[in-house]
Tab-separated table of C-alpha atoms in Angstrom:
chain	number	residue	atom	x	y	z
L	1	MET	CA	22.721	-43.925	54.445
L	2	ARG	CA	24.492	-41.960	57.351
L	3	PRO	CA	24.898	-38.493	56.204
L	4	GLY	CA	29.343	-36.904	55.502
L	5	ILE	CA	30.562	-40.033	55.185
L	6	HIS	CA	29.275	-40.698	51.171
L	7	PRO	CA	31.367	-37.995	48.536
L	8	ASP	CA	29.251	-35.893	46.351
L	9	TYR	CA	27.694	-37.281	43.389
L	10	HIS	CA	26.043	-35.391	41.067
L	11	PRO	CA	26.331	-34.815	37.247
L	12	VAL	CA	29.280	-34.736	35.016
L	13	VAL	CA	29.675	-34.935	30.668
L	14	PHE	CA	31.870	-37.682	29.397
L	15	ARG	CA	32.872	-37.160	26.140
L	16	ASP	CA	34.811	-39.245	23.167
L	17	ARG	CA	37.021	-36.774	21.433
L	18	ALA	CA	37.545	-39.397	18.912
L	19	ALA	CA	33.870	-40.665	18.724
L	20	ASP	CA	32.930	-36.929	18.988
L	21	PHE	CA	30.502	-38.239	21.803
L	22	ALA	CA	29.030	-37.714	24.235
L	23	PHE	CA	26.721	-38.591	27.269
L	24	LEU	CA	25.057	-36.624	30.837
L	25	THR	CA	25.154	-38.993	33.394
L	26	ARG	CA	25.754	-39.020	37.273
L	27	SER	CA	29.153	-39.779	38.538
L	28	THR	CA	31.368	-38.588	42.184
L	29	ARG	CA	34.496	-37.422	39.638
L	30	ASP	CA	34.555	-33.609	39.204
L	31	SER	CA	36.739	-31.351	36.654
L	32	GLU	CA	37.478	-28.383	36.600
L	33	ARG	CA	36.337	-27.959	32.468
L	34	THR	CA	32.977	-27.224	32.293
L	35	ILE	CA	30.314	-27.916	29.175
L	36	GLU	CA	27.655	-25.724	27.833
L	37	TRP	CA	24.720	-29.050	27.515
L	38	GLU	CA	21.921	-28.786	24.788
L	39	ASP	CA	19.122	-28.479	28.424
L	40	GLY	CA	20.871	-24.524	28.610
L	41	ASN	CA	23.264	-25.688	32.238
L	42	THR	CA	26.345	-26.009	32.362
L	43	TYR	CA	28.285	-28.565	33.720
L	44	PRO	CA	31.494	-30.676	34.750
L	45	VAL	CA	33.262	-32.265	31.214
L	46	ILE	CA	35.950	-35.015	31.007
L	47	ASP	CA	37.505	-36.277	28.591
L	48	ILE	CA	36.868	-40.281	27.330
L	49	GLU	CA	39.044	-42.114	25.305
L	50	ILE	CA	36.547	-44.575	23.837
L	51	SER	CA	33.156	-45.455	24.497
L	52	SER	CA	30.564	-47.640	23.036
L	53	ALA	CA	30.733	-45.172	19.904
L	54	SER	CA	34.368	-45.698	19.717
L	55	HIS	CA	34.834	-49.008	21.039
L	56	PRO	CA	35.372	-52.103	18.058
L	57	PHE	CA	33.271	-54.590	19.745
L	58	TRP	CA	30.343	-52.255	19.821
L	59	THR	CA	30.826	-50.555	16.969
L	60	GLY	CA	32.018	-54.223	14.956
L	61	ARG	CA	34.243	-51.995	13.462
L	62	SER	CA	38.566	-52.296	13.782
L	63	ARG	CA	40.524	-49.273	14.891
L	64	LEU	CA	44.398	-48.902	14.349
L	65	VAL	CA	46.413	-48.050	16.099
L	66	ASP	CA	50.168	-46.811	16.636
L	67	THR	CA	52.017	-49.726	17.635
L	68	ALA	CA	54.393	-49.448	15.788
L	69	GLY	CA	55.596	-46.437	17.145
L	70	ARG	CA	55.647	-47.684	20.592
L	71	VAL	CA	57.808	-49.944	19.583
L	72	GLU	CA	60.077	-48.383	17.401
L	73	LYS	CA	59.965	-46.248	21.438
L	74	PHE	CA	61.130	-49.904	22.795
L	75	TYR	CA	63.435	-50.819	20.903
L	76	ALA	CA	65.083	-46.976	20.434
L	77	ARG	CA	65.663	-47.133	24.368
L	78	TYR	CA	66.742	-51.000	25.464
L	79	GLY	CA	68.194	-51.917	22.189
L	80	ARG	CA	66.575	-54.014	19.353
L	81	SER	CA	67.284	-57.480	21.236
L	82	GLY	CA	67.316	-56.470	24.500
L	83	GLY	CA	69.951	-57.533	27.751
L	84	ARG	CA	73.757	-58.398	27.416
L	85	ALA	CA	72.360	-60.332	23.941
L	86	ASP	CA	73.972	-56.708	22.551
L	87	GLU	CA	77.525	-57.327	23.726
L	88	GLY	CA	77.817	-59.541	21.177
L	89	ASP	CA	77.801	-63.127	22.792
L	90	SER	CA	74.321	-64.589	21.938
L	91	ALA	CA	71.885	-66.133	25.030
L	92	ALA	CA	72.515	-69.696	23.780
L	93	ALA	CA	76.289	-68.959	24.655
L	94	ARG	CA	76.134	-67.776	27.640
L	95	ASP	CA	74.389	-70.469	28.652
L	96	GLU	CA	76.488	-73.518	27.600
L	97	GLU	CA	79.495	-71.537	29.033
L	98	ALA	CA	77.892	-71.129	32.590
L	99	THR	CA	77.560	-74.817	32.422
L	100	ARG	CA	80.754	-75.984	32.346
């Protein structure tokens, strides 16, 4: 390998807070937060949303995802049916009017 062109590759702890699971590996990612690992050394820690300890494929369990909150937020922002249909005439009526 040519010296000076590769990123720093160092030990990092990835932590899945949902499953209370962490693992030590090597990565080029860095973090300002640190954690003291089981071996007594301090490593940068990166929090992740999902890992093999919490993914339904690996665990065999379904995980409840709050999609209703996101859908309701969308409806509040853009309206129930969206677009110009909220103005009183339906999309079918507009299409029929355009073909005349």
